[in-house]
Amino acid sequence: MPYEYDDQNIFAKILRREIPNNTVMETDYTLAFHDINPAAPDHILVIPKGFYVNYDHFAAEATDAEVVDFTRVIGAISHAIKATPASGGNGYRLITNAGHDGVQDVPHMHMHIIAGRRLGRMIQPA
Ligand code: 5GP
């Protein structure tokens, strides 16, 4: 079943500048901004500017330039906030949720960068 992109989702509105965001980094293909409800001292959302619903949609249909840029932005931000072990940080976690079981709230592809405290087990018991 092909994905249908809902252009009324909150991140589409952020990309159209209809609602504000606290930008961390922006490139031709990617926007990164602070999560409005942070789960840790550092909680940044990275989104492609293209209209992809989730990660598998992005992986299948994004251009190589979009995929490379998205990946590099995540790496650069993780380093800039000094979360990477290479920058002397204590580490970080990347999360992308998809669909019902993944508990995805916003249907525009996004990666969470979460850092700044020990995060505990990756998955809660059911
Ligand atoms: P999901 O559950 O879809 O993986 O995550 C959606 C994330 O978007 C949540 O962490 C939520 O706090 C964040 N969020 C929802 N609405 C807004 C908003 O208007 N602005 C920002 N910056 N983040 C938002």
XYZ file of N, CA, C and O and ligand atoms in Angstrom:
528
model
N 0.855 -1.198 0.000
C 0.000 0.000 0.000
C 0.891 1.249 0.000
O 1.718 1.399 0.901
N 0.770 2.131 -0.969
C 1.630 3.317 -1.001
C 1.282 4.277 0.136
O 0.131 4.347 0.568
N 2.292 4.980 0.600
C 2.043 5.954 1.663
C 1.376 7.203 1.103
O 1.714 7.665 0.016
N 0.456 7.740 1.887
C -0.128 9.039 1.561
C 0.336 10.031 2.614
O 0.147 9.792 3.810
N 0.919 11.101 2.187
C 1.464 12.098 3.100
C 0.380 13.127 3.445
O -0.221 13.734 2.555
N 0.157 13.319 4.727
C -0.819 14.298 5.210
C -0.115 15.633 5.432
O 0.637 15.781 6.403
N -0.350 16.598 4.557
C 0.391 17.855 4.662
C -0.149 18.791 5.752
O 0.298 19.924 5.871
N -1.092 18.296 6.552
C -1.578 19.095 7.690
C -0.893 18.679 8.993
O -1.258 19.166 10.070
N 0.078 17.748 8.942
C 0.752 17.348 10.181
C 1.619 18.501 10.695
O 1.986 19.412 9.956
N 1.952 18.430 11.973
C 2.587 19.574 12.643
C 3.978 19.885 12.064
O 4.376 21.046 11.989
N 4.696 18.859 11.610
C 6.036 19.135 11.064
C 5.941 19.744 9.664
O 6.806 20.546 9.273
N 4.909 19.391 8.912
C 4.679 20.055 7.626
C 4.426 21.542 7.867
O 4.914 22.403 7.123
N 3.689 21.855 8.932
C 3.414 23.261 9.259
C 4.684 23.971 9.710
O 4.897 25.147 9.398
N 5.546 23.261 10.427
C 6.837 23.845 10.810
C 7.666 24.119 9.554
O 8.263 25.199 9.410
N 7.682 23.182 8.614
C 8.467 23.391 7.385
C 7.926 24.569 6.575
O 8.694 25.288 5.937
N 6.617 24.782 6.618
C 6.020 25.914 5.890
C 6.094 27.216 6.703
O 5.603 28.248 6.270
N 6.700 27.133 7.892
C 6.837 28.299 8.793
C 5.480 28.807 9.263
O 5.345 29.989 9.612
N 4.505 27.933 9.292
C 3.191 28.333 9.811
C 3.185 28.313 11.334
O 2.382 28.998 11.961
N 4.050 27.480 11.917
C 4.250 27.523 13.359
C 5.749 27.572 13.621
O 6.541 27.057 12.820
N 6.147 28.205 14.720
C 7.575 28.412 14.970
C 8.281 27.152 15.445
O 7.642 26.190 15.897
N 9.587 27.170 15.323
C 10.413 26.093 15.879
C 11.708 26.695 16.367
O 12.084 27.782 15.947
N 12.372 25.968 17.234
C 13.664 26.390 17.772
C 14.742 25.609 17.008
O 15.130 24.522 17.394
N 15.208 26.218 15.913
C 16.078 25.511 14.973
C 17.473 25.279 15.548
O 18.072 26.177 16.152
N 17.976 24.073 15.338
C 19.337 23.708 15.722
C 20.253 23.753 14.503
O 21.379 24.245 14.570
N 19.772 23.266 13.367
C 20.568 23.231 12.144
C 19.611 23.115 10.957
O 18.569 22.470 11.057
N 19.979 23.759 9.868
C 19.171 23.650 8.656
C 20.093 23.565 7.451
O 21.073 24.300 7.340
N 19.750 22.654 6.533
C 20.462 22.521 5.264
C 19.422 22.553 4.144
O 18.224 22.717 4.395
N 19.879 22.331 2.925
C 18.944 22.314 1.791
C 17.902 21.211 1.936
O 16.770 21.356 1.458
N 18.264 20.102 2.596
C 17.395 18.923 2.620
C 16.825 18.583 3.992
O 15.950 17.715 4.080
N 17.342 19.206 5.035
C 17.082 18.724 6.395
C 16.879 19.897 7.339
O 17.540 20.934 7.207
N 15.960 19.715 8.301
C 15.768 20.705 9.367
C 15.843 19.978 10.710
O 15.258 18.897 10.867
N 16.541 20.572 11.655
C 16.631 20.007 13.006
C 16.212 21.085 14.000
O 16.611 22.251 13.886
N 15.390 20.685 14.981
C 14.888 21.651 15.963
C 14.646 20.946 17.291
O 14.520 19.706 17.349
N 14.556 21.732 18.342
C 14.346 21.169 19.675
C 12.934 20.618 19.812
O 11.962 21.268 19.386
N 12.832 19.439 20.444
C 11.514 18.866 20.736
C 10.802 19.759 21.755
O 11.401 20.220 22.728
N 9.511 19.957 21.539
C 8.737 20.850 22.415
C 8.537 20.237 23.802
O 8.285 20.952 24.770
N 8.673 18.935 23.898
C 8.440 18.232 25.164
C 9.621 17.280 25.418
O 9.494 16.056 25.278
N 10.779 17.840 25.792
C 12.000 17.023 25.817
C 11.964 15.891 26.833
O 11.503 16.067 27.962
N 12.468 14.739 26.409
C 12.522 13.556 27.260
C 13.839 13.475 28.020
O 14.023 12.596 28.870
N 14.752 14.385 27.731
C 16.088 14.400 28.348
C 16.648 15.805 28.152
O 16.070 16.598 27.396
N 17.759 16.141 28.812
C 18.315 17.493 28.652
C 18.547 17.880 27.191
O 18.377 19.049 26.824
N 18.960 16.941 26.374
C 19.071 17.181 24.926
C 18.045 16.309 24.218
O 18.074 15.064 24.343
N 17.142 16.931 23.493
C 16.141 16.174 22.708
C 15.863 16.993 21.449
O 15.146 18.004 21.490
N 16.442 16.533 20.370
C 16.383 17.260 19.097
C 15.716 16.361 18.064
O 15.979 15.150 18.013
N 14.853 16.955 17.258
C 14.193 16.239 16.170
C 14.846 16.633 14.854
O 15.063 17.827 14.602
N 15.156 15.642 14.049
C 15.752 15.885 12.731
C 14.768 15.374 11.686
O 14.357 14.210 11.740
N 14.383 16.250 10.762
C 13.403 15.859 9.747
C 13.920 16.184 8.349
O 14.582 17.205 8.141
N 13.619 15.316 7.395
C 13.893 15.688 6.003
C 12.865 16.733 5.568
O 11.729 16.752 6.064
N 13.264 17.596 4.646
C 12.305 18.572 4.113
C 11.345 17.932 3.113
O 10.294 18.488 2.824
N 11.730 16.772 2.589
C 10.858 16.034 1.676
C 9.694 15.410 2.429
O 9.738 15.224 3.650
N 8.670 15.049 1.661
C 7.402 14.621 2.269
C 7.351 13.108 2.430
O 6.693 12.402 1.652
N 8.035 12.625 3.464
C 8.099 11.189 3.762
C 7.393 10.922 5.089
O 7.579 11.657 6.060
N 6.633 9.859 5.117
C 5.803 9.546 6.278
C 6.626 8.963 7.420
O 6.398 9.277 8.592
N 7.573 8.112 7.079
C 8.351 7.420 8.125
C 9.663 6.929 7.539
O 9.995 7.228 6.374
N 10.408 6.175 8.342
C 11.761 5.810 7.917
C 11.767 4.919 6.680
O 12.568 5.127 5.758
N 10.888 3.921 6.629
C 10.951 3.024 5.470
C 10.517 3.729 4.186
O 11.035 3.448 3.095
N 9.606 4.694 4.318
C 9.232 5.522 3.170
C 10.432 6.340 2.697
O 10.752 6.379 1.494
N 11.116 6.948 3.656
C 12.310 7.743 3.350
C 13.398 6.871 2.720
O 13.996 7.232 1.697
N 13.630 5.709 3.315
C 14.695 4.825 2.816
C 14.422 4.373 1.385
O 15.345 4.223 0.581
N 13.143 4.179 1.073
C 12.795 3.682 -0.261
C 12.787 4.786 -1.309
O 13.157 4.549 -2.468
N 12.388 5.990 -0.934
C 12.089 6.993 -1.969
C 12.949 8.254 -1.928
O 12.948 9.019 -2.892
N 13.663 8.500 -0.848
C 14.498 9.700 -0.800
C 15.673 9.568 -1.771
O 16.135 8.456 -2.068
N 16.144 10.700 -2.245
C 17.334 10.694 -3.103
C 18.572 10.404 -2.263
O 18.566 10.573 -1.029
N 19.630 9.997 -2.937
C 20.886 9.762 -2.224
C 21.321 11.035 -1.485
O 21.793 10.976 -0.346
N 21.149 12.177 -2.122
C 21.561 13.441 -1.498
C 20.774 13.694 -0.210
O 21.340 14.147 0.795
N 19.489 13.388 -0.236
C 18.674 13.580 0.967
C 19.119 12.647 2.087
O 19.213 13.057 3.253
N 19.376 11.389 1.735
C 19.758 10.403 2.752
C 21.113 10.762 3.358
O 21.286 10.729 4.590
N 22.046 11.132 2.511
C 23.381 11.482 3.012
C 23.306 12.721 3.893
O 23.871 12.765 4.994
N 22.581 13.722 3.439
C 22.483 14.961 4.208
C 21.841 14.709 5.576
O 22.333 15.186 6.608
N 20.744 13.958 5.570
C 20.045 13.637 6.821
C 20.992 12.949 7.802
O 21.088 13.319 8.981
N 21.730 11.976 7.297
C 22.648 11.212 8.147
C 23.763 12.099 8.687
O 24.120 12.031 9.871
N 24.300 12.942 7.831
C 25.392 13.830 8.267
C 24.901 14.859 9.293
O 25.631 15.212 10.219
N 23.692 15.367 9.121
C 23.159 16.344 10.080
C 23.019 15.689 11.449
O 23.397 16.288 12.471
N 22.516 14.469 11.492
C 22.393 13.774 12.784
C 23.768 13.626 13.434
O 23.939 13.892 14.633
N 24.739 13.219 12.643
C 26.087 13.064 13.190
C 26.677 14.387 13.677
O 27.275 14.458 14.754
N 26.476 15.426 12.880
C 27.049 16.730 13.235
C 26.414 17.281 14.509
O 27.106 17.845 15.372
N 25.104 17.137 14.642
C 24.445 17.645 15.846
C 24.869 16.840 17.067
O 25.168 17.415 18.126
N 24.902 15.534 16.942
C 25.311 14.693 18.077
C 26.694 15.098 18.569
O 26.970 15.096 19.780
N 27.551 15.450 17.632
C 28.898 15.907 17.974
C 28.858 17.313 18.580
O 29.502 17.575 19.599
N 28.066 18.199 17.967
C 28.028 19.600 18.415
C 27.492 19.731 19.838
O 27.924 20.623 20.582
N 26.562 18.889 20.204
C 26.017 18.967 21.578
C 26.892 18.181 22.561
O 26.551 18.039 23.731
N 27.996 17.682 22.050
C 28.987 16.952 22.848
C 28.393 15.704 23.498
O 28.682 15.378 24.658
N 27.555 15.021 22.728
C 27.004 13.748 23.189
C 27.862 12.575 22.719
O 27.823 11.502 23.327
N 28.600 12.757 21.637
C 29.355 11.632 21.082
C 30.541 11.268 21.966
O 31.218 12.162 22.513
N 30.811 9.991 22.106
C 32.035 9.596 22.806
C 33.271 10.261 22.192
O 34.203 10.628 22.916
N 33.276 10.474 20.885
C 34.426 11.099 20.227
C 34.615 12.546 20.659
O 35.723 13.086 20.569
N 33.549 13.206 21.128
C 33.671 14.593 21.592
C 33.797 14.655 23.121
O 33.694 15.726 23.709
N 34.008 13.501 23.733
C 34.129 13.458 25.188
C 32.800 13.287 25.896
O 32.731 13.342 27.129
N 31.730 13.089 25.129
C 30.398 12.958 25.721
C 30.119 11.566 26.227
O 30.895 10.635 26.036
N 28.958 11.453 26.858
C 28.567 10.184 27.484
C 27.653 9.334 26.616
O 27.163 8.303 27.076
N 27.388 9.796 25.393
C 26.578 8.990 24.496
C 25.207 9.586 24.241
O 24.842 10.637 24.771
N 24.457 8.905 23.407
C 23.160 9.415 22.952
C 22.356 8.243 22.423
O 22.854 7.128 22.285
N 21.095 8.521 22.122
C 20.237 7.499 21.509
C 19.483 8.126 20.341
O 19.003 9.260 20.453
N 19.394 7.375 19.240
C 18.591 7.767 18.083
C 17.350 6.895 18.049
O 17.449 5.674 18.169
N 16.193 7.536 17.880
C 14.928 6.792 17.810
C 14.113 7.331 16.641
O 13.969 8.554 16.485
N 13.582 6.416 15.842
C 12.557 6.826 14.875
C 11.380 5.873 15.012
O 11.550 4.652 14.969
N 10.223 6.428 15.276
C 9.013 5.634 15.476
C 8.236 5.556 14.169
O 8.211 6.520 13.396
N 7.590 4.419 13.939
C 6.783 4.259 12.721
C 5.496 3.508 13.047
O 5.528 2.446 13.672
N 4.394 4.103 12.613
C 3.110 3.416 12.670
C 2.559 3.211 14.074
O 3.036 3.770 15.061
N 1.548 2.380 14.141
C 0.811 2.154 15.392
C 1.689 1.519 16.454
O 1.791 2.015 17.580
N 2.317 0.399 16.125
C 3.117 -0.303 17.131
C 4.368 0.481 17.520
O 4.856 0.357 18.646
N 4.874 1.287 16.585
C 6.022 2.137 16.899
C 5.634 3.390 17.660
O 6.498 4.152 18.081
N 4.336 3.598 17.824
C 3.782 4.772 18.525
C 4.330 6.075 17.922
O 4.929 6.907 18.598
N 4.081 6.202 16.623
C 4.450 7.430 15.924
C 3.284 8.399 16.009
O 2.171 8.092 15.581
N 3.545 9.578 16.572
C 2.482 10.580 16.713
C 2.402 11.501 15.504
O 1.306 11.894 15.103
N 3.553 11.897 14.979
C 3.567 12.868 13.877
C 3.960 12.142 12.589
O 5.079 11.604 12.494
N 3.074 12.131 11.590
C 3.334 11.335 10.385
C 4.203 12.046 9.346
O 3.856 12.107 8.159
N 5.294 12.619 9.820
C 6.369 13.118 8.950
C 7.644 12.522 9.516
O 7.943 12.707 10.707
N 8.386 11.827 8.667
C 9.612 11.138 9.090
C 10.477 12.009 9.999
O 10.749 13.171 9.676
N 10.874 11.478 11.136
C 11.759 12.230 12.027
C 12.611 11.281 12.855
O 12.182 10.176 13.192
N 13.789 11.754 13.160
C 14.698 11.042 14.058
C 14.821 11.864 15.340
O 15.046 13.076 15.292
N 14.659 11.195 16.486
C 14.908 11.827 17.775
C 16.381 11.630 18.116
O 16.875 10.497 18.075
N 17.069 12.698 18.466
C 18.393 12.598 19.099
C 18.167 12.910 20.579
O 17.714 14.013 20.923
N 18.459 11.930 21.438
C 18.188 12.097 22.873
C 19.486 11.852 23.633
O 20.165 10.838 23.411
N 19.821 12.784 24.526
C 21.093 12.694 25.242
C 21.045 13.573 26.476
O 20.065 14.286 26.720
N 22.104 13.516 27.256
C 22.242 14.422 28.390
C 21.958 13.777 29.734
O 22.108 14.421 30.778
N 21.499 12.551 29.722
C 21.350 11.786 30.959
C 21.372 10.313 30.584
O 21.194 9.957 29.423
N 21.579 9.461 31.589
C 21.516 8.019 31.334
C 20.068 7.655 31.032
O 19.152 7.996 31.796
N 19.869 6.979 29.918
C 18.520 6.813 29.379
C 17.820 5.544 29.820
O 16.623 5.396 29.593
N 18.509 4.632 30.416
C 17.838 3.421 30.873
C 17.607 2.444 29.740
O 18.095 2.619 28.626
N 16.840 1.413 30.047
C 16.571 0.363 29.065
C 15.877 0.933 27.828
O 15.063 1.849 27.940
N 16.163 0.331 26.698
C 15.655 0.865 25.443
C 14.146 0.693 25.314
O 13.454 1.570 24.816
N 13.609 -0.430 25.738
C 12.193 -0.712 25.532
C 11.549 -1.072 26.865
O 12.051 -1.910 27.611
N 10.438 -0.395 27.144
C 9.683 -0.690 28.362
C 9.059 -2.079 28.245
O 8.626 -2.468 27.177
N 8.942 -2.791 29.350
C 8.183 -4.043 29.299
C 6.744 -3.764 28.858
O 6.191 -2.721 29.174
N 6.169 -4.701 28.124
C 4.791 -4.493 27.608
C 3.792 -4.453 28.770
O 3.993 -5.077 29.795
P 6.751 10.668 17.626
O 5.915 10.118 18.747
O 5.924 10.963 16.404
O 7.965 9.841 17.336
O 7.346 12.038 18.161
C 6.785 13.280 17.933
C 7.557 14.303 18.740
O 7.187 15.594 18.276
C 7.256 14.265 20.245
O 8.477 14.038 20.955
C 6.668 15.649 20.531
O 7.077 16.169 21.778
C 7.176 16.470 19.367
N 6.302 17.579 18.981
C 4.956 17.515 18.801
N 4.486 18.714 18.411
C 5.563 19.543 18.345
C 5.701 20.928 18.000
O 4.751 21.629 17.677
N 6.956 21.435 18.040
C 8.042 20.676 18.394
N 9.238 21.286 18.396
N 7.942 19.378 18.720
C 6.705 18.816 18.695
